[in-house]
Amino acid sequence: MGIGKGKTDYLLSLIRGGKQMTLGQQLRLTVYLSVPAIMAQVSSIAMQYIDASMVGSLGANAAASIGLVSTTTWLFWGLCAAAATGFSVQVAHSVGAGDFVEARKILRQAVTATFVFSSLLAVIGISISGVLPVWLGGDEAIRSGSSLYFRIFALFLPALQLNFLAGGMLRCSGNMRVPAILNVMMCLLDVVFNFFLIFPSRQVDWLGVEFTAPGAGMGVEGAILGTVLAELVTAGGMMWYLCCRSPMLKLIGKRGSYLPRKKTLRKAVRVSLPMGFEHMAICGAQIVTTMIVAPLGIVAIAANSFAIIAESLCYMPGYGISEAATTLVGQSLGANRIRLLRRFADITVWSGMLIMGVMGALMYAAAPQIVGVMTPVEEIRTLGIEILRIEAFAEPMFAASIVAYGVFVGVGSTFVPSLMNFGSIWGVRLTLAAWLAPTMGLRGVWLAMCIELCFRGIIFLARLWSGKWIYKLRIKR
């Protein structure tokens, strides 16, 4: 994860300095930024994978308790991420222009604005936690566990927000290494916390040595406590590095106001608001999908939840490359280098499609092993393997939409891409899922998802290659 740190800084300085870059340098910079970003994304999903595996060993009801509210937790995650992005994109533009003083001003305002926003979200989340499982149509046997899981999650949203903000700011300044290291640490902490919180005290045989492992035996509650405690520690580390050590953005010893300015807020809202509505629309669609899946039974809910987590391991490289694309495109725009911006857009999109295509093939082949780790229940495993293999065929086009979206975020253009995501999911996926589920069950829901992801990739590539968004950038500048 420390690959090419000095080289990365040098290559990024070429963008800010207006100097020529060869194709080889552009490719190397893309790799240097993408690898740690991918590691951070994979470690984030690994946390969910670990939680699912540990809770899955407790039985179908425990797994379904988490699966029922997983789409709603992603909705709140997405809103926090969108709020952070509205400010971090502005920082990328300021860094690209070499204006580090302005970048720090934006950071100070972002800390205040996003903390207030996430605190309000926390209040909303805690308020609805009791009735959420009922709204989602969950079985009475799993409602109590689902409600408690979501309530604890909501309580720690401000810590999650600071984690998103600090990580996004560091990445947009070109530092992918520190967020990656800290996210891997978060994954390891999650394992440790889960080990002691989920299970009761028990005999453990480790490398031939048998001993009594203490445990709280908290089950589903222990899973979410382990996750949020790991996030809390990581958020503290991320904010400390950002404020005390970052060469471009550190605030210690630098005076300035933390009161948000109208100009900064307007720019943040222009980027974040479409992303926020998009996340609401997407997660709302996922919640509707959950409502379509819920009547299919506990086995279907659990299999759907496990398959979503398993597939995440496949598409996380795409999100890592998307973050690199946002940084590269954002800094290129700040430096007013439109031609270089377009080159980075093409390089990152093609890279994402290639890597996720390979990951899709691996996911198809290894589906029995991937799902088998998470649950010992044969019915859940069989169904999970089938639907995961359906999704494998959509991964290259899914990559196209993910990375192209990162490109558009980098230039601050989120309105049209958000509409594209909204139209594709609500117009194609849900329509097909509602039509196919009664006859094909959960397999029909995932077939609808596969078709929709391919369609979404096509429309994002069409917009990217049309060049109209580049023309609009030239007009604005």
Coordinates of C-alpha atoms in Angstrom, one line a residue:
M1 CA 0.0 0.0 0.0
G2 CA 3.0 2.2 0.2
I3 CA 3.7 1.5 -3.5
G4 CA 5.3 4.5 -5.3
K5 CA 4.6 7.1 -2.7
G6 CA 7.4 9.4 -3.8
K7 CA 6.6 8.7 -7.4
T8 CA 3.0 9.4 -6.9
D9 CA 3.7 12.8 -5.4
Y10 CA 6.1 13.6 -8.3
L11 CA 3.5 12.5 -10.9
L12 CA 0.8 14.5 -9.3
S13 CA 3.1 17.6 -9.2
L14 CA 3.3 17.3 -13.0
I15 CA -0.5 17.8 -13.2
R16 CA -0.4 20.9 -11.0
G17 CA 2.7 22.2 -12.7
G18 CA 1.2 22.0 -16.2
K19 CA 4.0 19.7 -17.4
Q20 CA 3.7 17.1 -20.1
M21 CA 3.0 13.5 -19.1
T22 CA 3.7 10.5 -21.2
L23 CA 1.1 7.7 -21.6
G24 CA 3.4 5.5 -19.4
Q25 CA 3.4 8.1 -16.6
Q26 CA -0.4 8.5 -16.8
L27 CA -0.8 4.7 -16.5
R28 CA 1.6 4.5 -13.6
L29 CA -0.1 7.3 -11.7
T30 CA -3.5 5.6 -12.3
V31 CA -2.0 2.4 -10.8
Y32 CA -0.4 4.1 -7.9
L33 CA -3.6 5.8 -6.9
S34 CA -5.9 2.8 -7.7
V35 CA -4.1 0.0 -5.8
P36 CA -4.4 1.6 -2.3
A37 CA -7.9 2.8 -3.1
I38 CA -8.9 -0.8 -4.1
M39 CA -7.4 -2.2 -0.9
A40 CA -9.4 0.3 1.2
Q41 CA -12.6 -0.6 -0.6
V42 CA -11.9 -4.4 -0.3
S43 CA -11.1 -4.1 3.4
S44 CA -14.4 -2.2 3.9
I45 CA -16.4 -5.0 2.3
A46 CA -14.3 -7.6 4.0
M47 CA -15.7 -6.2 7.3
Q48 CA -19.2 -6.9 6.1
Y49 CA -18.1 -10.3 4.9
I50 CA -16.6 -11.1 8.3
D51 CA -19.7 -9.9 10.1
A52 CA -21.9 -12.0 7.9
S53 CA -19.7 -15.1 8.3
M54 CA -19.6 -14.8 12.1
V55 CA -23.3 -14.0 12.4
G56 CA -24.2 -16.6 9.8
S57 CA -22.8 -19.3 12.0
L58 CA -25.5 -18.5 14.5
G59 CA -28.3 -19.5 12.1
A60 CA -30.6 -18.2 9.4
N61 CA -32.6 -15.9 11.8
A62 CA -29.5 -14.0 12.9
A63 CA -28.3 -13.6 9.3
A64 CA -31.7 -12.4 8.1
S65 CA -31.9 -9.9 11.0
I66 CA -28.9 -8.1 9.5
G67 CA -29.9 -8.7 5.9
L68 CA -33.3 -7.1 6.4
V69 CA -31.9 -3.6 7.2
S70 CA -28.7 -3.8 5.2
T71 CA -30.1 -1.7 2.3
T72 CA -31.2 1.0 4.8
T73 CA -27.8 1.1 6.4
W74 CA -26.3 1.6 2.9
L75 CA -28.8 4.5 2.4
F76 CA -27.4 6.3 5.4
W77 CA -23.9 5.4 4.4
G78 CA -24.5 6.9 1.0
L79 CA -25.9 10.1 2.4
C80 CA -22.8 10.6 4.6
A81 CA -20.5 9.8 1.7
A82 CA -22.4 12.2 -0.6
A83 CA -22.1 15.0 2.0
A84 CA -18.3 14.4 2.3
T85 CA -17.9 14.3 -1.5
G86 CA -19.4 17.8 -2.0
F87 CA -16.5 19.2 -0.1
S88 CA -13.7 16.8 -1.1
V89 CA -14.2 17.5 -4.8
Q90 CA -13.7 21.2 -4.1
V91 CA -10.5 20.3 -2.3
A92 CA -9.3 18.3 -5.3
H93 CA -9.9 21.4 -7.6
S94 CA -8.0 23.7 -5.1
V95 CA -5.1 21.2 -4.8
G96 CA -4.9 20.9 -8.6
A97 CA -4.6 24.7 -8.8
G98 CA -1.9 24.6 -6.2
D99 CA -4.0 26.7 -3.7
F100 CA -3.5 24.8 -0.5
V101 CA -4.7 27.7 1.7
E102 CA -8.1 27.5 0.1
A103 CA -8.1 23.7 0.4
R104 CA -7.7 24.0 4.2
K105 CA -10.4 26.6 4.4
I106 CA -12.8 24.2 2.7
L107 CA -11.7 21.4 5.0
R108 CA -12.5 23.5 8.1
Q109 CA -16.0 24.3 6.8
A110 CA -16.6 20.7 5.8
V111 CA -15.8 19.4 9.4
T112 CA -18.6 21.6 10.8
A113 CA -21.2 21.1 8.1
T114 CA -20.9 17.3 7.8
F115 CA -20.8 16.7 11.5
V116 CA -24.1 18.7 11.9
F117 CA -25.6 16.8 9.0
S118 CA -24.6 13.3 10.3
S119 CA -25.9 14.2 13.8
L120 CA -29.3 14.9 12.3
L121 CA -29.2 11.7 10.3
A122 CA -28.4 9.8 13.6
V123 CA -31.5 11.3 15.3
I124 CA -33.6 10.2 12.3
G125 CA -32.2 6.8 12.3
I126 CA -32.7 6.2 16.0
S127 CA -36.3 7.5 15.7
I128 CA -37.3 5.0 13.0
S129 CA -35.3 2.0 14.2
G130 CA -38.2 0.5 16.1
V131 CA -40.6 0.4 13.1
L132 CA -38.1 0.0 10.3
P133 CA -38.3 -3.9 10.3
V134 CA -42.1 -3.7 10.2
W135 CA -42.0 -1.3 7.2
L136 CA -39.6 -3.7 5.4
G137 CA -42.0 -6.6 5.8
G138 CA -39.6 -8.6 8.0
D139 CA -40.8 -11.8 9.8
E140 CA -41.7 -11.2 13.4
A141 CA -38.9 -13.5 14.5
I142 CA -36.2 -11.2 13.3
R143 CA -37.7 -7.8 13.9
S144 CA -36.2 -7.3 17.4
G145 CA -32.7 -8.1 16.2
S146 CA -33.0 -5.9 13.1
S147 CA -34.3 -3.0 15.1
L148 CA -31.4 -3.1 17.7
Y149 CA -28.8 -3.5 14.9
F150 CA -30.0 -0.4 13.1
R151 CA -30.4 1.7 16.3
I152 CA -26.7 1.1 17.2
F153 CA -25.6 1.8 13.7
A154 CA -27.4 5.1 13.6
L155 CA -26.0 6.2 17.0
F156 CA -22.5 6.1 15.6
L157 CA -23.2 7.9 12.3
P158 CA -21.1 11.0 13.2
A159 CA -18.0 8.8 13.6
L160 CA -18.7 7.2 10.2
Q161 CA -19.2 10.7 8.7
L162 CA -15.8 11.9 10.0
N163 CA -14.2 8.7 8.6
F164 CA -15.7 9.4 5.2
L165 CA -14.7 13.0 5.3
A166 CA -11.1 12.5 6.3
G167 CA -10.6 9.6 3.9
G168 CA -12.1 11.6 1.0
M169 CA -10.0 14.7 1.7
L170 CA -6.8 12.7 1.9
R171 CA -7.6 10.8 -1.3
C172 CA -8.5 14.0 -3.2
S173 CA -5.2 15.5 -2.1
G174 CA -3.5 12.5 -3.7
N175 CA -2.9 10.5 -0.5
M176 CA -4.4 7.0 -1.1
R177 CA -2.0 5.2 1.1
V178 CA -3.0 6.4 4.6
P179 CA -6.8 5.8 4.1
A180 CA -6.0 2.3 2.7
I181 CA -3.8 1.4 5.7
L182 CA -6.3 2.7 8.2
N183 CA -9.2 0.9 6.5
V184 CA -7.3 -2.4 6.6
M185 CA -6.7 -1.7 10.3
M186 CA -10.4 -1.2 10.7
C187 CA -11.1 -4.6 9.2
L188 CA -8.6 -6.3 11.6
L189 CA -10.2 -4.5 14.6
D190 CA -13.6 -5.6 13.4
V191 CA -12.4 -9.2 13.5
V192 CA -11.0 -8.8 17.1
F193 CA -14.1 -7.0 18.4
N194 CA -16.5 -9.5 16.8
F195 CA -14.5 -12.4 18.2
F196 CA -15.2 -11.2 21.7
L197 CA -18.6 -9.6 21.3
I198 CA -20.6 -12.0 19.1
F199 CA -19.9 -15.3 20.7
P200 CA -20.1 -16.5 24.3
S201 CA -17.1 -17.8 26.2
R202 CA -16.0 -21.0 24.6
Q203 CA -13.1 -23.5 24.2
V204 CA -10.9 -22.6 21.2
D205 CA -8.3 -24.8 19.6
W206 CA -5.6 -22.6 17.9
L207 CA -2.5 -24.2 16.4
G208 CA -3.0 -27.2 18.6
V209 CA -3.3 -25.1 21.8
E210 CA -6.7 -25.3 23.5
F211 CA -7.8 -22.4 25.7
T212 CA -11.0 -20.7 26.9
A213 CA -11.8 -17.6 24.9
P214 CA -13.9 -15.0 26.8
G215 CA -17.0 -13.7 25.0
A216 CA -20.0 -11.5 25.6
G217 CA -22.4 -13.7 23.6
M218 CA -24.2 -10.7 22.2
G219 CA -25.0 -12.2 18.7
V220 CA -26.4 -9.7 16.2
E221 CA -25.9 -6.8 18.7
G222 CA -22.2 -7.8 19.1
A223 CA -21.7 -7.7 15.3
I224 CA -22.8 -4.1 14.9
L225 CA -21.0 -3.0 18.1
G226 CA -17.8 -4.6 16.7
T227 CA -18.2 -2.7 13.5
V228 CA -19.0 0.7 14.9
L229 CA -16.2 0.5 17.5
A230 CA -13.8 -0.3 14.7
E231 CA -15.1 2.6 12.7
L232 CA -14.8 4.9 15.7
V233 CA -11.1 4.1 16.2
T234 CA -10.4 4.4 12.5
A235 CA -12.2 7.8 12.3
G236 CA -10.0 9.1 15.1
G237 CA -6.8 7.9 13.3
M238 CA -7.9 9.3 10.0
M239 CA -8.8 12.8 11.4
W240 CA -5.6 12.9 13.4
Y241 CA -3.5 12.3 10.3
L242 CA -5.5 14.7 8.2
C243 CA -5.3 17.5 10.8
C244 CA -1.8 17.0 12.1
R245 CA 0.3 15.3 9.4
S246 CA -1.1 15.9 5.9
P247 CA 1.5 18.2 4.1
M248 CA -1.3 19.9 2.1
L249 CA -4.3 19.9 4.5
K250 CA -3.1 19.8 8.1
L251 CA -4.9 22.3 10.3
I252 CA -2.7 22.3 13.4
G253 CA -0.9 25.5 13.7
K254 CA -3.0 27.1 10.9
R255 CA -5.7 29.6 12.0
G256 CA -9.0 29.9 10.3
S257 CA -12.8 29.8 10.8
Y258 CA -14.8 26.6 11.0
L259 CA -18.0 28.5 10.1
P260 CA -19.3 27.4 6.7
R261 CA -19.4 30.0 4.0
K262 CA -22.3 30.4 1.6
K263 CA -20.1 30.0 -1.5
T264 CA -18.5 26.8 -0.2
L265 CA -21.9 25.4 0.9
R266 CA -23.5 26.2 -2.5
K267 CA -20.8 24.3 -4.3
A268 CA -21.0 21.4 -1.9
V269 CA -24.8 21.2 -2.3
R270 CA -24.5 21.4 -6.1
V271 CA -22.4 18.2 -6.0
S272 CA -23.8 16.5 -3.0
L273 CA -27.5 17.1 -3.5
P274 CA -27.9 15.0 -6.7
M275 CA -25.6 12.4 -5.2
G276 CA -27.8 12.3 -2.1
F277 CA -31.0 12.0 -4.0
E278 CA -29.4 9.4 -6.2
H279 CA -28.4 7.3 -3.1
M280 CA -31.9 7.7 -1.7
A281 CA -33.3 6.5 -5.0
I282 CA -30.9 3.6 -5.3
C283 CA -31.2 2.5 -1.7
G284 CA -35.0 3.1 -1.9
A285 CA -35.0 0.7 -4.9
Q286 CA -32.9 -1.7 -2.9
I287 CA -35.4 -1.4 0.0
V288 CA -38.2 -2.1 -2.5
T289 CA -36.2 -5.1 -3.7
T290 CA -35.9 -6.3 -0.1
M291 CA -39.7 -6.0 0.1
I292 CA -40.0 -8.1 -3.1
V293 CA -37.6 -10.6 -1.6
A294 CA -39.0 -10.7 2.0
P295 CA -42.2 -12.6 1.1
L296 CA -40.0 -15.3 -0.5
G297 CA -39.0 -16.4 3.0
I298 CA -36.1 -16.3 5.5
V299 CA -33.9 -18.5 3.2
A300 CA -34.3 -16.1 0.3
I301 CA -33.6 -13.1 2.6
A302 CA -30.4 -14.6 4.0
A303 CA -29.2 -15.8 0.5
N304 CA -29.9 -12.4 -1.0
S305 CA -27.9 -10.7 1.8
F306 CA -24.9 -13.1 1.6
A307 CA -24.8 -12.8 -2.2
I308 CA -24.9 -9.0 -2.1
I309 CA -21.9 -9.0 0.3
A310 CA -20.1 -11.7 -1.8
E311 CA -20.6 -9.7 -5.0
S312 CA -19.3 -6.6 -3.3
L313 CA -15.9 -8.2 -3.1
C314 CA -16.0 -8.3 -6.9
Y315 CA -17.0 -4.8 -7.6
M316 CA -15.0 -3.0 -4.9
P317 CA -12.0 -2.7 -7.3
G318 CA -14.3 -0.7 -9.5
Y319 CA -15.1 1.7 -6.7
G320 CA -11.4 2.0 -5.9
I321 CA -10.5 2.9 -9.4
S322 CA -13.5 5.3 -9.4
E323 CA -12.0 7.1 -6.4
A324 CA -8.7 7.4 -8.3
A325 CA -10.5 8.7 -11.3
T326 CA -12.2 11.4 -9.2
T327 CA -8.8 12.5 -7.8
L328 CA -7.1 12.5 -11.2
V329 CA -9.9 14.2 -13.1
G330 CA -10.5 16.7 -10.3
Q331 CA -6.9 17.8 -10.0
S332 CA -6.6 18.0 -13.8
L333 CA -9.6 20.2 -13.9
G334 CA -8.2 22.4 -11.2
A335 CA -5.0 22.7 -13.2
N336 CA -7.1 23.6 -16.3
R337 CA -5.7 20.6 -18.3
I338 CA -8.8 19.4 -20.2
R339 CA -7.0 17.1 -22.6
L340 CA -5.2 15.3 -19.8
L341 CA -8.5 15.0 -17.9
R342 CA -10.0 13.2 -20.9
R343 CA -7.0 10.8 -21.1
F344 CA -7.4 9.9 -17.4
A345 CA -11.1 9.3 -17.9
D346 CA -10.5 6.8 -20.7
I347 CA -7.6 5.0 -18.8
T348 CA -9.6 4.6 -15.6
V349 CA -12.8 3.4 -17.3
W350 CA -11.0 0.8 -19.4
S351 CA -8.9 -0.4 -16.4
G352 CA -12.1 -0.8 -14.3
M353 CA -13.8 -2.8 -17.0
L354 CA -10.8 -5.1 -17.4
I355 CA -10.3 -5.8 -13.7
M356 CA -13.9 -6.3 -12.9
G357 CA -14.3 -8.6 -15.9
V358 CA -11.6 -10.8 -14.5
M359 CA -13.2 -10.6 -11.0
G360 CA -16.5 -11.6 -12.5
A361 CA -15.0 -14.7 -14.0
L362 CA -13.3 -15.6 -10.7
M363 CA -16.6 -15.0 -8.8
Y364 CA -18.4 -17.4 -11.1
A365 CA -15.8 -20.1 -10.6
A366 CA -15.4 -19.6 -6.8
A367 CA -19.1 -19.0 -5.9
P368 CA -19.4 -22.3 -3.9
Q369 CA -16.4 -21.4 -1.7
I370 CA -17.4 -17.7 -1.3
V371 CA -20.9 -18.4 -0.2
G372 CA -19.9 -21.5 1.8
V373 CA -17.7 -19.5 4.1
M374 CA -20.6 -17.4 5.2
T375 CA -23.3 -20.0 6.1
P376 CA -23.4 -23.7 6.9
V377 CA -27.1 -23.8 5.9
E378 CA -27.3 -25.9 2.7
E379 CA -30.5 -24.3 1.3
I380 CA -29.0 -20.8 1.7
R381 CA -25.7 -21.9 0.1
T382 CA -27.3 -23.4 -2.9
L383 CA -29.5 -20.4 -3.7
G384 CA -26.7 -18.0 -3.0
I385 CA -24.4 -19.7 -5.4
E386 CA -27.0 -19.7 -8.2
I387 CA -27.8 -16.0 -7.9
L388 CA -24.1 -15.0 -7.5
R389 CA -23.3 -16.7 -10.8
I390 CA -26.1 -14.9 -12.6
E391 CA -24.6 -11.5 -11.5
A392 CA -21.0 -12.5 -12.7
F393 CA -21.9 -11.7 -16.3
A394 CA -22.7 -8.1 -15.5
E395 CA -19.5 -7.1 -13.9
P396 CA -17.6 -5.4 -16.9
M397 CA -20.5 -3.1 -17.7
F398 CA -21.1 -2.5 -14.0
A399 CA -17.5 -1.3 -13.9
A400 CA -18.1 1.1 -16.7
S401 CA -20.9 2.8 -14.8
I402 CA -19.0 2.9 -11.5
V403 CA -15.8 4.4 -12.9
A404 CA -17.5 6.8 -15.4
Y405 CA -19.5 8.1 -12.5
G406 CA -16.3 8.8 -10.6
V407 CA -15.1 10.7 -13.6
F408 CA -18.2 12.9 -13.6
V409 CA -17.9 13.5 -9.9
G410 CA -14.3 14.7 -10.4
V411 CA -15.5 17.5 -12.6
G412 CA -18.4 18.3 -10.2
S413 CA -21.1 17.1 -12.7
T414 CA -23.4 14.8 -10.7
F415 CA -26.9 15.8 -11.8
V416 CA -27.2 14.0 -15.1
P417 CA -25.3 10.9 -13.9
S418 CA -27.6 10.7 -10.9
L419 CA -30.6 10.8 -13.1
M420 CA -29.2 8.1 -15.3
N421 CA -28.7 5.8 -12.2
F422 CA -32.2 6.6 -11.0
G423 CA -33.8 5.9 -14.3
S424 CA -31.9 2.7 -14.9
I425 CA -32.6 1.2 -11.5
W426 CA -36.3 2.3 -11.1
G427 CA -37.2 1.9 -14.8
V428 CA -35.4 -1.3 -15.6
R429 CA -34.4 -3.2 -12.5
L430 CA -37.5 -2.9 -10.4
T431 CA -39.9 -3.4 -13.2
L432 CA -38.2 -6.6 -14.3
A433 CA -37.8 -7.8 -10.7
A434 CA -41.5 -7.3 -9.9
W435 CA -42.3 -9.2 -13.1
L436 CA -39.9 -12.1 -12.7
A437 CA -40.0 -12.7 -8.9
P438 CA -43.5 -14.4 -8.8
T439 CA -42.4 -17.1 -11.3
M440 CA -38.6 -17.3 -10.8
G441 CA -38.3 -16.3 -7.1
L442 CA -35.0 -14.8 -6.0
R443 CA -33.3 -16.0 -9.3
G444 CA -35.6 -13.7 -11.2
V445 CA -34.7 -10.7 -9.0
W446 CA -31.0 -11.2 -9.6
L447 CA -31.6 -11.8 -13.4
A448 CA -33.3 -8.4 -13.4
M449 CA -30.3 -6.9 -11.7
C450 CA -27.9 -8.4 -14.2
I451 CA -29.8 -7.0 -17.1
E452 CA -30.1 -3.5 -15.6
L453 CA -26.4 -3.3 -14.7
C454 CA -25.5 -4.0 -18.4
F455 CA -28.0 -1.4 -19.6
R456 CA -26.6 1.1 -17.1
G457 CA -23.0 0.5 -18.3
I458 CA -24.0 1.1 -21.8
I459 CA -25.7 4.5 -21.1
F460 CA -22.7 5.7 -19.0
L461 CA -20.2 4.8 -21.8
A462 CA -22.4 6.5 -24.3
R463 CA -22.3 9.8 -22.3
L464 CA -18.6 9.5 -21.6
W465 CA -17.6 8.9 -25.2
S466 CA -20.0 11.5 -26.6
G467 CA -17.7 14.2 -25.2
K468 CA -20.6 16.6 -24.5
W469 CA -19.6 16.9 -20.8
I470 CA -16.1 17.9 -22.0
Y471 CA -17.6 20.6 -24.2
K472 CA -19.6 22.0 -21.2
L473 CA -16.5 22.1 -19.1
R474 CA -14.8 24.3 -21.8
I475 CA -17.8 26.6 -21.9
K476 CA -17.7 27.0 -18.1
R477 CA -14.1 27.7 -18.0

